[in-house]
Tab-separated table of C-alpha atoms in Angstrom:
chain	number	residue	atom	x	y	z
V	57	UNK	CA	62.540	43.094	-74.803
V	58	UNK	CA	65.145	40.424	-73.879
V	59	UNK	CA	64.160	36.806	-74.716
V	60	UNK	CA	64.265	35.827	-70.961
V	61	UNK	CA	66.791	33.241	-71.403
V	62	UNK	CA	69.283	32.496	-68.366
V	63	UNK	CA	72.667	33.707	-69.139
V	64	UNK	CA	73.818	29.784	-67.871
V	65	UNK	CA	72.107	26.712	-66.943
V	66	UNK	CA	73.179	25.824	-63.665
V	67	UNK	CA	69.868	23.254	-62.785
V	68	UNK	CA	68.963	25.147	-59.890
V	69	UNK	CA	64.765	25.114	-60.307
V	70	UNK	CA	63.823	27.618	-58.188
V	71	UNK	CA	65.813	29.967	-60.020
V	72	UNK	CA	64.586	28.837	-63.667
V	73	UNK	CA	61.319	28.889	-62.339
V	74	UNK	CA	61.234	32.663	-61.066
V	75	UNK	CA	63.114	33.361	-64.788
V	76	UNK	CA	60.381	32.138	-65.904
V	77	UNK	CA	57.829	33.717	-63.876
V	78	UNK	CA	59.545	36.758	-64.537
V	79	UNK	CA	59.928	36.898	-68.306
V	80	UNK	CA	55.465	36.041	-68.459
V	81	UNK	CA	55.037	38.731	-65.893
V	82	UNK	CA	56.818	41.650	-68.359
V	83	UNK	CA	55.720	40.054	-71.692
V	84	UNK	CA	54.523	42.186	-74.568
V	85	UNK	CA	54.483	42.667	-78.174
V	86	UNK	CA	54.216	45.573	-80.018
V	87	UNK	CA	51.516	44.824	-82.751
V	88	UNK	CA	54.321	44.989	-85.944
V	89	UNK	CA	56.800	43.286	-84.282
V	90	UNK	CA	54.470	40.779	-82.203
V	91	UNK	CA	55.350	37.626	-84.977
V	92	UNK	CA	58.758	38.142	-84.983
V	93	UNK	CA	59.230	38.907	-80.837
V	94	UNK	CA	57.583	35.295	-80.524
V	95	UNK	CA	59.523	33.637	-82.946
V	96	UNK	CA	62.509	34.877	-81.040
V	97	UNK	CA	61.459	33.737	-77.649
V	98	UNK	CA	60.583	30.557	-79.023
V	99	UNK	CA	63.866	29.553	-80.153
V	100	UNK	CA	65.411	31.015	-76.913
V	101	UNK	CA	63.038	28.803	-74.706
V	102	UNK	CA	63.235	25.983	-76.706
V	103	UNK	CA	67.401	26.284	-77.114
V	104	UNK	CA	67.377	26.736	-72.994
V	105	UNK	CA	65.590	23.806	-72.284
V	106	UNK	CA	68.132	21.626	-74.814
V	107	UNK	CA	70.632	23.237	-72.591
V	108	UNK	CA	69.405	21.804	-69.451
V	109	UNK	CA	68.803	18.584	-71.143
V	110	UNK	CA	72.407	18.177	-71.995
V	111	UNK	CA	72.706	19.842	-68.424
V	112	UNK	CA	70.896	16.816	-66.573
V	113	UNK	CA	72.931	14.173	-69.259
V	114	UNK	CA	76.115	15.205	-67.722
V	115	UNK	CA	75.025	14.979	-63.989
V	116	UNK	CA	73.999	11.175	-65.019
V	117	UNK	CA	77.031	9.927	-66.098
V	118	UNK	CA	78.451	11.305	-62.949
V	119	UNK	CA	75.902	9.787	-60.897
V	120	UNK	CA	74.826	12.775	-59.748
V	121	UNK	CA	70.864	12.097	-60.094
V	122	UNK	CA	69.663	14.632	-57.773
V	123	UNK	CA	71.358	17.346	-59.730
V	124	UNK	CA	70.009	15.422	-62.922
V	125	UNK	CA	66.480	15.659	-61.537
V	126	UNK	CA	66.573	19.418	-60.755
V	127	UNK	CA	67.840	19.747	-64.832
V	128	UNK	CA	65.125	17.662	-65.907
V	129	UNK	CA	62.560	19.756	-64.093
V	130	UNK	CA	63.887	23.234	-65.423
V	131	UNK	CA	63.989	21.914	-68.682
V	132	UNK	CA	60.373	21.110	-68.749
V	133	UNK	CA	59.494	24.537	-67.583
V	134	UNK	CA	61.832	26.037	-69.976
V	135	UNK	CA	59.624	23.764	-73.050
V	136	UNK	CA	56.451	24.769	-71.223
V	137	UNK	CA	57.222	28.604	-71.876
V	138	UNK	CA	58.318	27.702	-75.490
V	139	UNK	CA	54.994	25.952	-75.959
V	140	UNK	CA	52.796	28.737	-74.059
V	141	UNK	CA	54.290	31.209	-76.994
V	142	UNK	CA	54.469	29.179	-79.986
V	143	UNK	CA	51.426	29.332	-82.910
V	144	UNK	CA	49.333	26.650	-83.515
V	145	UNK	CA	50.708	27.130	-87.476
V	146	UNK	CA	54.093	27.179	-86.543
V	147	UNK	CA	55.634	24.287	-87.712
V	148	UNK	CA	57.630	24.057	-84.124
V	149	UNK	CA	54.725	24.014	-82.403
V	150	UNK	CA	54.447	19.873	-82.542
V	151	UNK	CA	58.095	19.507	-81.615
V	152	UNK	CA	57.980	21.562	-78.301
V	153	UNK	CA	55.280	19.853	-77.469
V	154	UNK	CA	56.472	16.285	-77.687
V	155	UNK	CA	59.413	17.554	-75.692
V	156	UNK	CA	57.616	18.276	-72.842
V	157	UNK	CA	55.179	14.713	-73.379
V	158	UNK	CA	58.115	12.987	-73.207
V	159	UNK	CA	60.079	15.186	-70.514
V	160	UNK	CA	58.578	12.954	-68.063
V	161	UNK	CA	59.581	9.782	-69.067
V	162	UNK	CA	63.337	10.635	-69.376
V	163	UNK	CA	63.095	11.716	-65.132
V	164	UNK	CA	61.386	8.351	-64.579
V	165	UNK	CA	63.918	5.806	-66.494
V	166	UNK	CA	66.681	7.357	-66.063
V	167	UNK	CA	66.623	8.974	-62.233
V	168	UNK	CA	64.263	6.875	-60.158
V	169	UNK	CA	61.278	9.085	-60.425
V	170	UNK	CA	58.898	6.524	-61.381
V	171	UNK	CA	55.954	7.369	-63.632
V	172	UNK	CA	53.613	4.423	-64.085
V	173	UNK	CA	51.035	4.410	-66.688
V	174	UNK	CA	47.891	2.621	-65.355
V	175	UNK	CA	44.980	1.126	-67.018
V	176	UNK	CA	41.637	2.147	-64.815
V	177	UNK	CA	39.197	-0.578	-64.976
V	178	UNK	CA	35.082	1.000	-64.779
V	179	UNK	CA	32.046	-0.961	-63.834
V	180	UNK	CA	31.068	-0.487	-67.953
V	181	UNK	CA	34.193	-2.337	-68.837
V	182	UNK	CA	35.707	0.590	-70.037
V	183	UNK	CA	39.458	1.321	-69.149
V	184	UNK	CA	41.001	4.201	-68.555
V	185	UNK	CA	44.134	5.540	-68.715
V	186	UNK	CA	46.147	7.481	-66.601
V	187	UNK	CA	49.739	8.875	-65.302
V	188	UNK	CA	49.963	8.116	-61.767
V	189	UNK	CA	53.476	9.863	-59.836
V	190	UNK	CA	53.714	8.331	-56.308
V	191	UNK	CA	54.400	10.827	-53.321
V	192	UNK	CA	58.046	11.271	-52.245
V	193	UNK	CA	56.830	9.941	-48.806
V	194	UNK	CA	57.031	5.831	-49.207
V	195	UNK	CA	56.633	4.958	-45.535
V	196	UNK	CA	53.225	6.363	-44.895
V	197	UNK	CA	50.059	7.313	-47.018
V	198	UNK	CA	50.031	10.509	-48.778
V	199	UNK	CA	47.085	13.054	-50.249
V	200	UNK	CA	46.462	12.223	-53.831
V	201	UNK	CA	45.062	14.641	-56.728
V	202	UNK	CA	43.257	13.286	-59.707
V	203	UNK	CA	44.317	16.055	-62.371
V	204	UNK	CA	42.566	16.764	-65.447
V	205	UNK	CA	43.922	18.146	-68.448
V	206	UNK	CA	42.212	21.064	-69.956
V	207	UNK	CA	40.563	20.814	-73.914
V	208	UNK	CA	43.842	21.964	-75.086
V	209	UNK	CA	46.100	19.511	-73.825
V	210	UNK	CA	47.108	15.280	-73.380
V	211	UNK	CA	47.112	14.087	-69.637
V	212	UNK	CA	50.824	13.726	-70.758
V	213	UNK	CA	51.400	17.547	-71.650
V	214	UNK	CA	49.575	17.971	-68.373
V	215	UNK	CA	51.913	16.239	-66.310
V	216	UNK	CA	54.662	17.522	-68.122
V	217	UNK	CA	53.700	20.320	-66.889
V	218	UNK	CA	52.867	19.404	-63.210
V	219	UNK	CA	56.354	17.849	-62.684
V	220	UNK	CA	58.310	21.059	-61.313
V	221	UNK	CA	55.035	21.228	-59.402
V	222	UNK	CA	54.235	18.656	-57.538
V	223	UNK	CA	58.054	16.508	-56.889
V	224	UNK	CA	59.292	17.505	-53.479
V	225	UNK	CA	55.340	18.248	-51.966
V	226	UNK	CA	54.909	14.507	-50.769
V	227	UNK	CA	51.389	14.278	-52.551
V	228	UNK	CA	50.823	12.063	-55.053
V	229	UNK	CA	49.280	12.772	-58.431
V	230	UNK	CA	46.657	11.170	-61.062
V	231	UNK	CA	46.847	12.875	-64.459
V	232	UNK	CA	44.193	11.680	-66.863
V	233	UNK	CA	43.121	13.663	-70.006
V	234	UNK	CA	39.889	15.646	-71.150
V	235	UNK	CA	39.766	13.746	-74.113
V	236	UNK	CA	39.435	10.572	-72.373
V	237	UNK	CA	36.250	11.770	-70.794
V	238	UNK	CA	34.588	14.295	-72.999
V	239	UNK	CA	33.713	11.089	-75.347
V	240	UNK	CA	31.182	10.054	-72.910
V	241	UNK	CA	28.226	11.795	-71.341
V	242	UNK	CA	28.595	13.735	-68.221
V	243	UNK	CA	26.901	11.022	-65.780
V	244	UNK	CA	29.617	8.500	-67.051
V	245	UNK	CA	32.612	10.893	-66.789
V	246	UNK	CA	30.936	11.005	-62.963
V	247	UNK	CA	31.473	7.105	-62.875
V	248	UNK	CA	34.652	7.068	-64.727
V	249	UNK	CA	36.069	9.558	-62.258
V	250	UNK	CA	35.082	7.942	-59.236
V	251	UNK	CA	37.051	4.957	-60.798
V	252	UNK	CA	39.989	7.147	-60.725
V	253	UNK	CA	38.913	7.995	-56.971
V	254	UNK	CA	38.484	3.885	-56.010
V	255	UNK	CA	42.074	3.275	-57.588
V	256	UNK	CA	44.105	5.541	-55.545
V	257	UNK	CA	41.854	4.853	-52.419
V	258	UNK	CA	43.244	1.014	-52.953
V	259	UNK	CA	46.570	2.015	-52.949
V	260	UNK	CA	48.631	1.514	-49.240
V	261	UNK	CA	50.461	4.746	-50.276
V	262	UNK	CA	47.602	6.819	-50.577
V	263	UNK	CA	45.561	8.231	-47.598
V	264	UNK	CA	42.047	7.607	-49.096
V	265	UNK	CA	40.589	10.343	-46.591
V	266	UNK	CA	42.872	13.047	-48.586
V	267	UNK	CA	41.795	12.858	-52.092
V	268	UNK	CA	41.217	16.332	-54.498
V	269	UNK	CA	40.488	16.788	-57.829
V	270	UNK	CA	41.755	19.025	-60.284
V	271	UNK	CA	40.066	20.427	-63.572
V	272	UNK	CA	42.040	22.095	-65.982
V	273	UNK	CA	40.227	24.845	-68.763
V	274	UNK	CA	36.712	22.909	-69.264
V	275	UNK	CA	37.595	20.380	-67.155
V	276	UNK	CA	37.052	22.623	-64.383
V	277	UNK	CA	33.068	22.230	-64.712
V	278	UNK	CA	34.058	17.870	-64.657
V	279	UNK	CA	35.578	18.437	-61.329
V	280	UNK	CA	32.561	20.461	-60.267
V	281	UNK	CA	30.214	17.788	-61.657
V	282	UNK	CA	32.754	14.902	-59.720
V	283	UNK	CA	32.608	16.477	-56.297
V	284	UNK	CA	29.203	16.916	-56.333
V	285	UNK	CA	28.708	13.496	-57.249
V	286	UNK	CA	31.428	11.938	-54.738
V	287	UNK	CA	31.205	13.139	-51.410
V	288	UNK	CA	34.419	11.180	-50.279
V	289	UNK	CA	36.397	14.000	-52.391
V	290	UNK	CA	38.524	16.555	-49.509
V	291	UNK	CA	39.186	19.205	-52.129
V	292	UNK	CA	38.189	20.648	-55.372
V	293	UNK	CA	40.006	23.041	-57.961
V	294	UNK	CA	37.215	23.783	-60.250
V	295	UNK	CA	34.684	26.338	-61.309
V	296	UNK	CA	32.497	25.969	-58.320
V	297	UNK	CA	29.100	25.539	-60.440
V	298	UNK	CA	29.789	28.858	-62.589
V	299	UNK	CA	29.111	27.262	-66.008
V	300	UNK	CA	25.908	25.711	-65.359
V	301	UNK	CA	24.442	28.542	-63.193
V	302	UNK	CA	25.475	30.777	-66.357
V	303	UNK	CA	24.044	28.229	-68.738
V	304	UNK	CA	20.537	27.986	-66.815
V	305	UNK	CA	20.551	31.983	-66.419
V	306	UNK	CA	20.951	31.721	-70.475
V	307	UNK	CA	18.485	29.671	-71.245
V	308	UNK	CA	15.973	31.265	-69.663
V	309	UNK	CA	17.061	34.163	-71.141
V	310	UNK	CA	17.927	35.971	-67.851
V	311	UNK	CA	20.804	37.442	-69.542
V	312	UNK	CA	19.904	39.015	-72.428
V	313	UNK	CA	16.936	40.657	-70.533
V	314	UNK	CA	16.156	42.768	-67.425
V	315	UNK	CA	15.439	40.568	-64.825
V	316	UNK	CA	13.553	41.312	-62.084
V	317	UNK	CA	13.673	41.956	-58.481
V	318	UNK	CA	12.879	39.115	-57.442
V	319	UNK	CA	14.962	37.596	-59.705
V	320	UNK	CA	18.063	39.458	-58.644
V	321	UNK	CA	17.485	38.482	-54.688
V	322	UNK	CA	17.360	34.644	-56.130
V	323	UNK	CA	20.691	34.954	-57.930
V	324	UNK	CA	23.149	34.693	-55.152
V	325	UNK	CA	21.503	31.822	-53.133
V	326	UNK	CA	21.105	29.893	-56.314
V	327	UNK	CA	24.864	30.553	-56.735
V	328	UNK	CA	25.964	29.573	-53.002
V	329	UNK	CA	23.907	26.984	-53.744
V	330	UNK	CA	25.093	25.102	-56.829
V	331	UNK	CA	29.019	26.043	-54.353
V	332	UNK	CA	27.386	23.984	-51.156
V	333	UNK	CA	26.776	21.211	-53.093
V	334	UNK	CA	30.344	19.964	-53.432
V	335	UNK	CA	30.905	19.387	-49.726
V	336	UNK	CA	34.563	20.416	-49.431
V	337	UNK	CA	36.906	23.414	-49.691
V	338	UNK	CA	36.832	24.441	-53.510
V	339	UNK	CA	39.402	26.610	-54.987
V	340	UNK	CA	38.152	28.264	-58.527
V	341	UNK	CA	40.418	29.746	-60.935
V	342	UNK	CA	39.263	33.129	-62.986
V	343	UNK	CA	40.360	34.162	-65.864
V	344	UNK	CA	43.378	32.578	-67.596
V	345	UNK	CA	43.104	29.004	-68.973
V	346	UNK	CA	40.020	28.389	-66.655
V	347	UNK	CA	36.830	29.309	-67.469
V	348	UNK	CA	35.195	31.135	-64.838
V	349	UNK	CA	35.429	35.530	-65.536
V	350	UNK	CA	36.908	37.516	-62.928
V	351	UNK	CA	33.486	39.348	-62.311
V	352	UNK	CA	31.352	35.883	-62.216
V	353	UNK	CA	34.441	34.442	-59.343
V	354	UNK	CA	34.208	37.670	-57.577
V	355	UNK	CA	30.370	37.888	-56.909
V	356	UNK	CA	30.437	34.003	-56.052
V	357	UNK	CA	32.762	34.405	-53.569
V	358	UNK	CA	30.989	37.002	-51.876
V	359	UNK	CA	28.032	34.497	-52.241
V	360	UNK	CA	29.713	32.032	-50.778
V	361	UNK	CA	31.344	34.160	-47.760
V	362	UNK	CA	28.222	35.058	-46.664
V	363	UNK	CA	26.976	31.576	-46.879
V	364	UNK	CA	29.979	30.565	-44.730
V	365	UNK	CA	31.020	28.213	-47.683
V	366	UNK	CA	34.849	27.377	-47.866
V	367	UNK	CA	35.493	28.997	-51.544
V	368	UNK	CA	38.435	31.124	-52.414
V	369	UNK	CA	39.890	32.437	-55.724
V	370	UNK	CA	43.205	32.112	-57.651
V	371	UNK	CA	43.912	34.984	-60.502
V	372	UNK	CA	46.785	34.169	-62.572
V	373	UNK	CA	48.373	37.011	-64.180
V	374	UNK	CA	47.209	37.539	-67.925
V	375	UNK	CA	49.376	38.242	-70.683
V	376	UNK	CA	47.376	40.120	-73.665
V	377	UNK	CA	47.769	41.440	-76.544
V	378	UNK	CA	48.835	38.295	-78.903
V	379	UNK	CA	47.250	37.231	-81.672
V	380	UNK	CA	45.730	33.854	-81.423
V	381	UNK	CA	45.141	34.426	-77.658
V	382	UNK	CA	46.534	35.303	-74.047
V	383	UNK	CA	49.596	33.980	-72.362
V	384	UNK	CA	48.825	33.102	-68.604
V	385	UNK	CA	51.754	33.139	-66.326
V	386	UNK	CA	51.415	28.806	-65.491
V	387	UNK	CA	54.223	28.898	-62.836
V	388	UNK	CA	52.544	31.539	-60.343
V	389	UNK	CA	49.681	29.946	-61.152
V	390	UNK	CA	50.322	26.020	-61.277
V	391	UNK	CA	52.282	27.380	-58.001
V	392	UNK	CA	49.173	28.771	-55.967
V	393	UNK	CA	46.551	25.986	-57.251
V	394	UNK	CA	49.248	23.212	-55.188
V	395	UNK	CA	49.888	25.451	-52.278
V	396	UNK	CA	46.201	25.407	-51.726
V	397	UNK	CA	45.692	21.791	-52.361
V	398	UNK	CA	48.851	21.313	-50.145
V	399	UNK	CA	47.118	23.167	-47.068
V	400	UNK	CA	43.775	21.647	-47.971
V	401	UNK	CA	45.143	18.229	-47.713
V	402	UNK	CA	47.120	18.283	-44.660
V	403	UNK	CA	46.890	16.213	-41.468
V	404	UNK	CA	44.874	17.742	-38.886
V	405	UNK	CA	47.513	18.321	-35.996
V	406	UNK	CA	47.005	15.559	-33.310
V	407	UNK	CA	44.795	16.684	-30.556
């Protein structure tokens, strides 16, 4: 297979992006060749998004900072394939991932983008702290997502990430990291979170009425947890109560046995349940990095449908077949989770 690399950089995202998309959606590995296929592709990625580094350098010193943007952004989805394929024993895997940590803060010196980092005060006197990218829309209030990494990554990587995302969609964006919250118990990441939620509702730029939350891999169950707890939340991207209605079904050991009938006519209220609890549309993400199975999403949304409960399902396409795990397709993906939020989070037309 080719390596996927763009015969020349020209900074044009949408195109790098649908390379991109492209080269995860026809990705395999034959078993005796899988080590050195990824190697390959790894250099390839990690060469094209120097390219486009060098690319968005250039534009600079000709003042062209748009251009230098649009670089900067297919750069950092160039590094984000490089890092999606690399092994956690490669030696490379540390340096493609500092280059897309630090992607960000190149766009926001250099080109106007402005990243702030923000320190999150909490009623414990705990701080928090977070990446917070303003909407591109400075003369009214914006939607605002609080976005949480998944176990696997920093809020930075996250955001990193995010960037091709989420620049252009006038929404802002909160990025804070599991590992800030998984230190405390559940009730206090509840707190801590609606922290996050009071900060961006004090903001002038942020329309406090239009504020979702995000949860990444495990994260997804925090989000769940938050927008049950916070009723001011207007969407959620999370697992829609999957992990702790499979967790209670576990423990009493409804799993591993036969249940009942009885039992069985229970199961889909107490799903729709846990789902009615959050309050707002929810959005829950199967397979993939999240943590819900296709087959658990699927029978909660017909739950939910027939509860009339505003739940719908994203299924990013799945990669297999590599060693030390599967290789989601993040652009489709990160694409579909922000068009939701997007049409979640819009105005209601004036009557």
């Amino acid at each position: 297979m080719e390596f996927g690399a763009w015969p020349h950089v020209r900074g044009d995202l949408a195109s790098a992006r649908q390379g991109a998309s492209a080269f995860l959606d026809r990705l395999s590995a034959e078993e005796d060749r899988a080590e050195t296929d990824r190697q390959n592709w790894v250099a390839t990625w990690t060469k094209t998004g120097d390219a486009y580094c060098r690319l968005a350098d250039l534009k600079i010193n000709k003042r062209a900072f748009d251009e230098a943007t649009e670089a900067w952004l297919c750069a950092l989805t160039a590094f984000e394939v490089a890092r999606r394929l690399v092994a956690d024993n490669d030696p490379r895997s540390a340096n493609v991932s500092a280059k897309v940590e630090t992607g960000f803060q190149r766009i926001g010196s250099a080109l106007g983008h402005k990243v702030e980092s923000v320190q999150i005060a909490c009623c414990d006197r705990d701080e928090l702290l977070a990446y917070y990218l303003p909407a591109s829309t400075p003369n009214s209030p914006a939607p605002a997502v609080i976005c949480i990494s998944s176990e696997e990554e920093t809020g930075a990587m996250l955001l990193g990430r995010l960037l091709p995302v989420v620049i252009g969609r006038r929404m802002s964006v909160l990025v804070i990291s599991y590992e800030d919250l998984e230190n405390h118990s559940r009730g206090q990441s509840k707190v801590l979170l609606s922290s996050c939620f009071d900060y961006l509702s004090g903001r002038p730029d942020v329309d406090s009425t239009r504020i979702a939350v995000y949860g990444d891999g495990l994260s997804a169950v925090l989000a769940t947890d938050f927008a049950r707890y916070d009723r001011r939340i207007a969407a959620a991207v999370c697992d829609g109560g999957i992990w702790n209605w499979t967790r209670s079904l576990r423990s009493i050991g409804w799993i591993t046995s036969t249940a009942d009938g009885a039992d069985k006519d229970l199961t889909p209220a107490y799903r729709s349940r846990l789902a009615r609890q959050l309050n707002c549309p929810i959005l829950v993400v199967a397979c993939g990095r999240g943590i819900v199975g296709v087959s658990e999403a699927i029978n909660l949304q017909a739950d939910c449908t027939a509860a009339r409960i505003d739940l719908e399902l994203a299924m990013p396409q799945i990669m297999r077949g590599f060693p030390d795990g599967n290789v989601e397709n993040f652009v489709t993906s990160d694409d579909c989770i922000f068009r939701w939020l997007e049409q979640k989070l819009a105005q209601d037309p004036a009557p």
